[in-house]
């Protein structure tokens, strides 16, 4: 048979068990890692949606050496590699993900403040970074206090809220591209509204230098409180979700358009268009990716038909159908 394990496994769950094709030797990789490796791990345990089929191998990478070992292994075996980050803006299909799925832990969570600058690992929690900046009376990240996820995931999507977005405070990025460590100025990251050139899988973000502005402690705390209050009042935070499902079309609100089409409360399986904020889909228990994808299609079609607007996904959809 020709091609990589991944290319050959068009029905990945049957081939290994028929004895025709061995699974990649994940145990060999595991032995080389400081962090952990779990095989056949349900990604529903690692996504904020609580949805997603199994990853062939989920790696908890703690060091740069762990990451390099994963890249080498993926290359040798012809496997795809994907960084899951905190799994917060993500819909993993029900068939799960082949190859290596990584979470950046350990060293990748570092935060080093130096005056108005902070060098922060891609695996750092964005809300925690925002809080730490506030404690140091540094302004510029107040908008991020309620955004679930990691800095790296946030940078890939150019996460934003309350009029702010990460691209405004990032100055430099440390990346791993084609097997090489690189540093690049933020201008080379290709930031757009909820996107960057890293969204298409061109390289991995490892760390970022952010530049903040010294400000008044009380004012910063008040802005953060306002952002959290607004979010708590308007978003369905008590149920598993993946944030806003669609991008806001230019000059409009996706949530308002969806509400005006009468789609709040629309249900498929365990997934529902939130009655609180129509641009959220919530998992009310046992929702499958196919339920969510079905709802997304209905929403897209209705908004196109009734409003003439084509909604684009904000949530990243990955993995294989079952
Ligand atoms: N609205 C409705 N019905 C709804 C939802 C919203 O009429 O069901 C109206 C609101 O009343 C408001 C307007 O639409 O007048 C905008 O709503 P909101 O303030 O909730 O903001 P948004 O544009 O829906 C954006 C971001 C959010 C971010 C909030 C707060 C996008 C796609 N969404 O939402 O980000 O938290 O602003 O700043 O850019 C995310 O990125 O995952 C996300 C949720």
Tab-separated table of C-alpha atoms and ligand atoms in Angstrom:
chain	number	residue	atom	x	y	z
A	1	UNK	CA	0.000	0.000	0.000
A	2	UNK	CA	1.229	3.478	-0.826
A	3	UNK	CA	0.919	6.719	1.138
A	4	UNK	CA	0.991	7.550	4.826
A	5	UNK	CA	-0.992	5.837	7.541
A	6	UNK	CA	-3.276	8.870	7.545
A	7	UNK	CA	-3.845	8.776	3.796
A	8	UNK	CA	-4.502	5.029	3.841
A	9	UNK	CA	-6.924	5.161	6.741
A	10	UNK	CA	-10.040	6.160	4.905
A	11	UNK	CA	-11.892	4.014	7.416
A	12	UNK	CA	-9.462	4.558	10.261
A	13	UNK	CA	-11.219	2.523	12.895
A	14	UNK	CA	-11.424	-0.677	10.912
A	15	UNK	CA	-8.014	-1.035	9.316
A	16	UNK	CA	-5.813	-1.356	12.420
A	17	UNK	CA	-8.062	-3.955	13.989
A	18	UNK	CA	-8.128	-6.094	10.862
A	19	UNK	CA	-4.411	-6.406	11.263
A	20	UNK	CA	-3.697	-4.934	7.847
A	21	UNK	CA	-2.024	-1.839	9.162
A	22	UNK	CA	-0.467	-1.205	12.568
A	23	UNK	CA	-1.361	1.975	14.429
A	24	UNK	CA	1.612	4.350	14.673
A	25	UNK	CA	3.864	3.491	17.623
A	26	UNK	CA	2.510	6.109	19.974
A	27	UNK	CA	4.167	4.340	22.909
A	28	UNK	CA	7.561	5.204	21.396
A	29	UNK	CA	6.605	8.860	21.242
A	30	UNK	CA	5.166	8.763	24.757
A	31	UNK	CA	8.490	7.483	26.105
A	32	UNK	CA	10.240	10.555	24.682
A	33	UNK	CA	7.885	13.096	26.261
A	34	UNK	CA	8.045	14.958	29.539
A	35	UNK	CA	4.286	15.514	29.240
A	36	UNK	CA	1.636	12.851	28.720
A	37	UNK	CA	0.066	11.049	25.775
A	38	UNK	CA	-3.409	9.534	25.708
A	39	UNK	CA	-4.551	7.321	22.843
A	40	UNK	CA	-8.117	7.152	21.548
A	41	UNK	CA	-8.985	10.053	23.830
A	42	UNK	CA	-12.499	11.530	23.449
A	43	UNK	CA	-12.068	15.184	22.549
A	44	UNK	CA	-15.453	15.936	24.104
A	45	UNK	CA	-13.430	15.948	27.358
A	46	UNK	CA	-11.202	18.723	26.027
A	47	UNK	CA	-13.560	21.133	24.238
A	48	UNK	CA	-15.743	23.815	25.806
A	49	UNK	CA	-18.645	22.486	23.684
A	50	UNK	CA	-18.211	19.034	25.346
A	51	UNK	CA	-18.510	17.640	21.810
A	52	UNK	CA	-16.013	15.776	19.623
A	53	UNK	CA	-14.970	12.254	18.679
A	54	UNK	CA	-11.674	10.665	19.739
A	55	UNK	CA	-8.156	11.812	18.923
A	56	UNK	CA	-5.812	9.001	17.851
A	57	UNK	CA	-3.300	10.563	20.248
A	58	UNK	CA	-3.715	13.559	22.528
A	59	UNK	CA	-0.354	14.923	23.679
A	60	UNK	CA	0.105	17.211	26.651
A	61	UNK	CA	3.296	18.944	25.483
A	62	UNK	CA	5.198	20.571	28.354
A	63	UNK	CA	8.468	21.640	26.746
A	64	UNK	CA	9.838	22.740	23.407
A	65	UNK	CA	11.554	19.331	23.222
A	66	UNK	CA	8.149	17.650	23.583
A	67	UNK	CA	6.821	19.752	20.734
A	68	UNK	CA	9.810	18.984	18.509
A	69	UNK	CA	9.486	15.257	19.267
A	70	UNK	CA	5.840	15.425	18.182
A	71	UNK	CA	6.719	17.252	14.967
A	72	UNK	CA	9.454	14.733	14.136
A	73	UNK	CA	7.137	11.820	14.872
A	74	UNK	CA	4.322	13.320	12.802
A	75	UNK	CA	6.689	13.864	9.903
A	76	UNK	CA	8.240	10.379	10.085
A	77	UNK	CA	4.833	8.705	10.203
A	78	UNK	CA	3.058	11.051	7.790
A	79	UNK	CA	0.534	12.101	10.437
A	80	UNK	CA	-1.322	15.380	10.761
A	81	UNK	CA	-0.663	17.493	13.860
A	82	UNK	CA	-3.131	19.946	15.318
A	83	UNK	CA	-2.923	22.221	18.352
A	84	UNK	CA	-6.180	22.020	20.257
A	85	UNK	CA	-5.289	24.798	22.691
A	86	UNK	CA	-8.143	25.098	25.213
A	87	UNK	CA	-10.672	23.809	22.678
A	88	UNK	CA	-12.893	26.830	23.191
A	89	UNK	CA	-13.645	28.156	19.722
A	90	UNK	CA	-13.811	24.759	18.205
A	91	UNK	CA	-16.246	22.164	16.906
A	92	UNK	CA	-14.653	18.726	16.549
A	93	UNK	CA	-16.663	16.419	14.298
A	94	UNK	CA	-18.017	13.133	15.678
A	95	UNK	CA	-15.415	10.933	13.950
A	96	UNK	CA	-12.653	12.698	15.890
A	97	UNK	CA	-9.147	13.557	14.699
A	98	UNK	CA	-6.416	11.435	13.203
A	99	UNK	CA	-2.780	11.831	14.097
A	100	UNK	CA	-1.510	14.018	16.930
A	101	UNK	CA	-3.631	16.545	18.765
A	102	UNK	CA	-1.623	18.759	21.116
A	103	UNK	CA	-2.331	20.797	24.185
A	104	UNK	CA	0.431	23.207	25.216
A	105	UNK	CA	1.094	22.899	28.945
A	106	UNK	CA	4.062	23.433	31.305
A	107	UNK	CA	6.628	25.853	29.854
A	108	UNK	CA	4.104	27.057	27.293
A	109	UNK	CA	2.013	28.680	30.041
A	110	UNK	CA	4.719	31.104	31.198
A	111	UNK	CA	4.083	34.842	31.666
A	112	UNK	CA	7.034	37.202	32.211
A	113	UNK	CA	6.244	40.866	32.867
A	114	UNK	CA	8.956	43.446	32.189
A	115	UNK	CA	7.702	46.995	32.536
A	116	UNK	CA	4.922	47.510	30.023
A	117	UNK	CA	5.934	44.396	28.066
A	118	UNK	CA	4.971	40.816	28.740
A	119	UNK	CA	6.364	37.716	27.066
A	120	UNK	CA	3.740	35.050	27.300
A	121	UNK	CA	3.600	31.403	26.253
A	122	UNK	CA	0.955	30.316	23.759
A	123	UNK	CA	-0.583	27.940	26.292
A	124	UNK	CA	-1.255	30.671	28.878
A	125	UNK	CA	-4.853	31.249	29.861
A	126	UNK	CA	-6.042	34.463	28.248
A	127	UNK	CA	-8.344	35.534	31.077
A	128	UNK	CA	-5.554	34.921	33.607
A	129	UNK	CA	-3.149	37.004	31.508
A	130	UNK	CA	-5.729	39.787	31.394
A	131	UNK	CA	-6.133	39.621	35.194
A	132	UNK	CA	-2.350	39.616	35.798
A	133	UNK	CA	-1.974	42.651	33.531
A	134	UNK	CA	-4.714	44.420	35.488
A	135	UNK	CA	-3.019	43.602	38.793
A	136	UNK	CA	0.143	45.251	37.403
A	137	UNK	CA	-1.936	48.343	36.419
A	138	UNK	CA	-1.322	47.646	32.741
A	139	UNK	CA	-4.102	48.504	30.329
A	140	UNK	CA	-4.871	46.970	26.923
A	141	UNK	CA	-6.162	43.513	27.809
A	142	UNK	CA	-9.311	44.423	29.732
A	143	UNK	CA	-11.422	43.234	26.799
A	144	UNK	CA	-9.990	39.712	27.173
A	145	UNK	CA	-11.022	39.122	30.793
A	146	UNK	CA	-14.035	37.005	29.818
A	147	UNK	CA	-12.656	35.310	26.712
A	148	UNK	CA	-12.191	31.601	27.356
A	149	UNK	CA	-9.110	29.999	25.833
A	150	UNK	CA	-5.361	30.325	25.510
A	151	UNK	CA	-3.251	33.196	24.212
A	152	UNK	CA	-2.097	31.046	21.277
A	153	UNK	CA	-5.616	30.059	20.283
A	154	UNK	CA	-6.697	33.675	20.715
A	155	UNK	CA	-3.885	34.887	18.449
A	156	UNK	CA	-4.688	32.372	15.718
A	157	UNK	CA	-8.282	33.684	15.703
A	158	UNK	CA	-7.344	37.281	16.572
A	159	UNK	CA	-9.831	37.027	19.435
A	160	UNK	CA	-11.673	40.173	20.389
A	161	UNK	CA	-14.557	41.617	22.370
A	162	UNK	CA	-15.838	44.994	23.592
A	163	UNK	CA	-14.087	46.839	20.769
A	164	UNK	CA	-10.642	45.345	21.484
A	165	UNK	CA	-8.699	42.578	19.777
A	166	UNK	CA	-5.400	40.853	20.450
A	167	UNK	CA	-3.668	42.121	17.301
A	168	UNK	CA	-3.630	45.641	18.846
A	169	UNK	CA	-1.338	44.671	21.724
A	170	UNK	CA	0.921	42.067	20.071
A	171	UNK	CA	4.363	43.201	18.976
A	172	UNK	CA	6.334	40.018	18.226
A	173	UNK	CA	5.599	36.338	17.841
A	174	UNK	CA	7.743	33.268	18.380
A	175	UNK	CA	6.754	30.565	15.928
A	176	UNK	CA	7.695	27.151	14.682
A	177	UNK	CA	7.439	27.076	10.917
A	178	UNK	CA	8.583	24.231	8.674
A	179	UNK	CA	10.496	22.767	11.592
A	180	UNK	CA	12.357	26.018	12.369
A	181	UNK	CA	12.047	28.368	15.320
A	182	UNK	CA	11.369	31.910	14.092
A	183	UNK	CA	10.576	35.327	15.482
A	184	UNK	CA	8.441	37.693	13.489
A	185	UNK	CA	6.954	41.141	14.005
A	186	UNK	CA	3.180	41.224	14.495
A	187	UNK	CA	2.772	42.841	11.064
A	188	UNK	CA	3.773	39.504	9.519
A	189	UNK	CA	1.018	37.581	11.310
A	190	UNK	CA	-1.629	38.564	8.761
A	191	UNK	CA	-4.194	39.524	11.392
A	192	UNK	CA	-7.760	40.103	10.161
A	193	UNK	CA	-11.149	40.223	11.910
A	194	UNK	CA	-11.106	36.845	13.739
A	195	UNK	CA	-8.241	35.478	11.715
A	196	UNK	CA	-4.502	35.335	11.032
A	197	UNK	CA	-2.267	33.459	8.640
A	198	UNK	CA	-1.837	30.806	11.350
A	199	UNK	CA	-5.506	29.848	11.042
A	200	UNK	CA	-4.762	27.948	7.850
A	201	UNK	CA	-2.128	25.843	9.623
A	202	UNK	CA	0.860	27.861	8.394
A	203	UNK	CA	3.134	27.425	11.406
A	204	UNK	CA	2.557	27.221	15.133
A	205	UNK	CA	2.598	30.129	17.562
A	206	UNK	CA	4.781	29.386	20.601
A	207	UNK	CA	4.906	32.716	22.429
A	208	UNK	CA	4.137	36.392	21.966
A	209	UNK	CA	5.490	39.711	23.204
A	210	UNK	CA	2.649	42.037	24.109
A	211	UNK	CA	2.996	45.745	24.796
A	212	UNK	CA	0.534	47.271	27.243
A	213	UNK	CA	0.005	50.799	28.525
A	214	UNK	CA	0.508	51.828	32.176
A	215	UNK	CA	-2.877	52.892	33.510
A	216	UNK	CA	-4.913	53.505	36.618
A	217	UNK	CA	-5.548	50.318	38.621
A	218	UNK	CA	-9.140	51.196	39.579
A	219	UNK	CA	-10.093	52.235	36.038
A	220	UNK	CA	-8.722	48.969	34.628
A	221	UNK	CA	-10.617	46.908	37.240
A	222	UNK	CA	-13.824	48.815	36.467
A	223	UNK	CA	-13.444	48.124	32.716
A	224	UNK	CA	-12.932	44.435	33.415
A	225	UNK	CA	-15.967	44.283	35.667
A	226	UNK	CA	-18.057	45.985	32.997
A	227	UNK	CA	-16.871	43.501	30.352
A	228	UNK	CA	-17.681	40.528	32.598
A	229	UNK	CA	-21.083	41.912	33.612
A	230	UNK	CA	-22.024	42.541	29.993
A	231	UNK	CA	-20.978	39.030	29.013
A	232	UNK	CA	-22.801	37.403	31.930
A	233	UNK	CA	-25.968	39.280	31.067
A	234	UNK	CA	-25.991	38.523	27.349
A	235	UNK	CA	-24.283	35.171	26.803
A	236	UNK	CA	-25.348	31.628	27.796
A	237	UNK	CA	-22.301	30.899	29.929
A	238	UNK	CA	-23.949	28.209	32.084
A	239	UNK	CA	-24.170	25.697	29.221
A	240	UNK	CA	-21.322	24.201	27.147
A	241	UNK	CA	-20.762	26.305	24.009
A	242	UNK	CA	-17.997	27.431	21.655
A	243	UNK	CA	-18.556	31.183	21.774
A	244	UNK	CA	-20.018	33.033	18.821
A	245	UNK	CA	-20.718	30.606	15.999
A	246	UNK	CA	-20.655	33.103	13.132
A	247	UNK	CA	-18.611	36.217	12.454
A	248	UNK	CA	-20.494	39.488	12.512
A	249	UNK	CA	-21.109	40.548	8.903
A	250	UNK	CA	-19.787	44.057	8.126
A	251	UNK	CA	-21.945	46.619	9.922
A	252	UNK	CA	-24.352	44.030	11.355
A	253	UNK	CA	-24.737	41.645	14.280
A	254	UNK	CA	-25.047	37.960	13.439
A	255	UNK	CA	-26.952	37.432	16.713
A	256	UNK	CA	-29.543	40.059	15.860
A	257	UNK	CA	-30.013	38.707	12.297
A	258	UNK	CA	-30.517	35.165	13.593
A	259	UNK	CA	-32.980	36.374	16.236
A	260	UNK	CA	-34.914	38.375	13.628
A	261	UNK	CA	-35.295	35.183	11.581
A	262	UNK	CA	-37.060	33.642	14.592
A	263	UNK	CA	-34.430	30.977	15.146
A	264	UNK	CA	-33.807	31.330	18.881
A	265	UNK	CA	-34.618	28.037	20.593
A	266	UNK	CA	-34.314	25.987	17.377
A	267	UNK	CA	-33.254	22.508	18.420
A	268	UNK	CA	-31.550	19.519	16.862
A	269	UNK	CA	-30.656	16.570	19.101
A	270	UNK	CA	-28.970	17.998	22.176
A	271	UNK	CA	-28.009	21.287	20.481
A	272	UNK	CA	-30.067	24.480	20.634
A	273	UNK	CA	-29.759	28.008	19.242
A	274	UNK	CA	-29.464	29.893	22.530
A	275	UNK	CA	-32.544	31.784	23.650
A	276	UNK	CA	-30.243	34.317	25.329
A	277	UNK	CA	-27.884	35.122	22.440
A	278	UNK	CA	-28.812	33.789	19.006
A	279	UNK	CA	-25.197	33.629	17.786
A	280	UNK	CA	-24.475	30.928	20.364
A	281	UNK	CA	-25.371	27.259	20.033
A	282	UNK	CA	-25.497	25.485	23.368
A	283	UNK	CA	-25.071	21.823	24.228
A	284	UNK	CA	-28.033	21.018	26.451
A	285	UNK	CA	-26.740	17.491	27.006
A	286	UNK	CA	-25.499	14.794	24.659
A	287	UNK	CA	-25.262	17.061	21.601
A	288	UNK	CA	-23.263	15.696	18.692
A	289	UNK	CA	-21.251	17.654	16.180
A	290	UNK	CA	-23.727	16.566	13.507
A	291	UNK	CA	-26.537	18.251	15.512
A	292	UNK	CA	-24.569	21.506	15.674
A	293	UNK	CA	-23.569	21.373	11.997
A	294	UNK	CA	-27.202	20.744	11.068
A	295	UNK	CA	-28.329	23.777	13.088
A	296	UNK	CA	-25.570	25.912	11.557
A	297	UNK	CA	-26.757	24.991	8.083
A	298	UNK	CA	-30.380	25.853	8.849
A	299	UNK	CA	-29.301	29.187	10.361
A	300	UNK	CA	-27.055	30.027	7.386
A	301	UNK	CA	-29.818	29.184	4.883
A	302	UNK	CA	-32.550	31.109	6.700
A	303	UNK	CA	-30.432	34.230	7.216
A	304	UNK	CA	-29.417	34.137	3.549
A	305	UNK	CA	-33.020	33.711	2.405
A	306	UNK	CA	-34.647	36.242	4.720
A	307	UNK	CA	-31.876	38.828	5.096
A	308	UNK	CA	-29.751	38.267	1.994
A	309	UNK	CA	-26.668	37.926	4.228
A	310	UNK	CA	-24.134	35.066	3.991
A	311	UNK	CA	-22.890	34.204	7.469
A	312	UNK	CA	-19.317	32.964	7.802
A	313	UNK	CA	-18.202	30.561	10.522
A	314	UNK	CA	-16.314	32.051	13.428
A	315	UNK	CA	-16.066	28.704	15.174
A	316	UNK	CA	-13.366	26.464	13.707
A	317	UNK	CA	-14.736	23.111	12.500
A	318	UNK	CA	-12.194	20.274	12.461
A	319	UNK	CA	-12.002	16.485	12.401
A	320	UNK	CA	-13.791	13.759	10.519
A	321	UNK	CA	-17.423	12.821	10.153
A	322	UNK	CA	-18.394	9.559	11.749
B	1	LIG	N1	-28.374	40.974	19.680
B	1	LIG	C1	-29.682	40.625	19.403
B	1	LIG	N2	-30.036	39.314	19.561
B	1	LIG	C2	-29.182	38.350	19.979
B	1	LIG	C3	-27.846	38.735	20.236
B	1	LIG	C4	-27.469	40.053	20.090
B	1	LIG	O1	-30.496	41.446	19.025
B	1	LIG	O2	-29.607	37.208	20.103
B	1	LIG	C5	-27.989	42.391	19.556
B	1	LIG	C6	-27.613	42.977	20.909
B	1	LIG	O3	-28.743	43.442	21.592
B	1	LIG	C7	-26.661	44.085	20.519
B	1	LIG	C8	-25.998	43.543	19.248
B	1	LIG	O4	-26.835	42.478	18.765
B	1	LIG	O5	-27.361	45.238	20.221
B	1	LIG	C9	-24.593	43.048	19.488
B	1	LIG	O6	-24.631	42.007	20.451
B	1	LIG	P1	-23.445	41.777	21.509
B	1	LIG	O7	-23.145	43.038	22.235
B	1	LIG	O8	-23.780	40.565	22.302
B	1	LIG	O9	-22.189	41.527	20.630
B	1	LIG	P2	-21.975	40.592	19.392
B	1	LIG	O10	-21.648	41.456	18.229
B	1	LIG	O11	-23.075	39.602	19.234
B	1	LIG	C10	-19.396	40.411	19.752
B	1	LIG	C11	-18.415	39.294	19.629
B	1	LIG	C12	-18.408	38.483	20.903
B	1	LIG	C13	-18.068	39.353	22.077
B	1	LIG	C14	-19.128	40.461	22.158
B	1	LIG	C15	-18.884	41.447	23.282
B	1	LIG	C16	-18.324	38.512	17.310
B	1	LIG	C17	-18.853	37.542	16.318
B	1	LIG	N3	-18.845	38.440	18.541
B	1	LIG	O12	-20.674	39.792	19.854
B	1	LIG	O13	-17.396	37.504	20.751
B	1	LIG	O14	-18.056	38.619	23.280
B	1	LIG	O15	-19.113	41.204	20.890
B	1	LIG	O16	-17.919	42.366	22.933
B	1	LIG	O17	-17.452	39.309	16.978
B	1	LIG	C18	-16.762	35.299	20.256
B	1	LIG	O18	-15.851	35.826	19.595
B	1	LIG	O19	-16.876	34.071	20.367
B	1	LIG	C19	-17.722	36.187	20.866
B	1	LIG	C20	-18.803	35.716	21.479
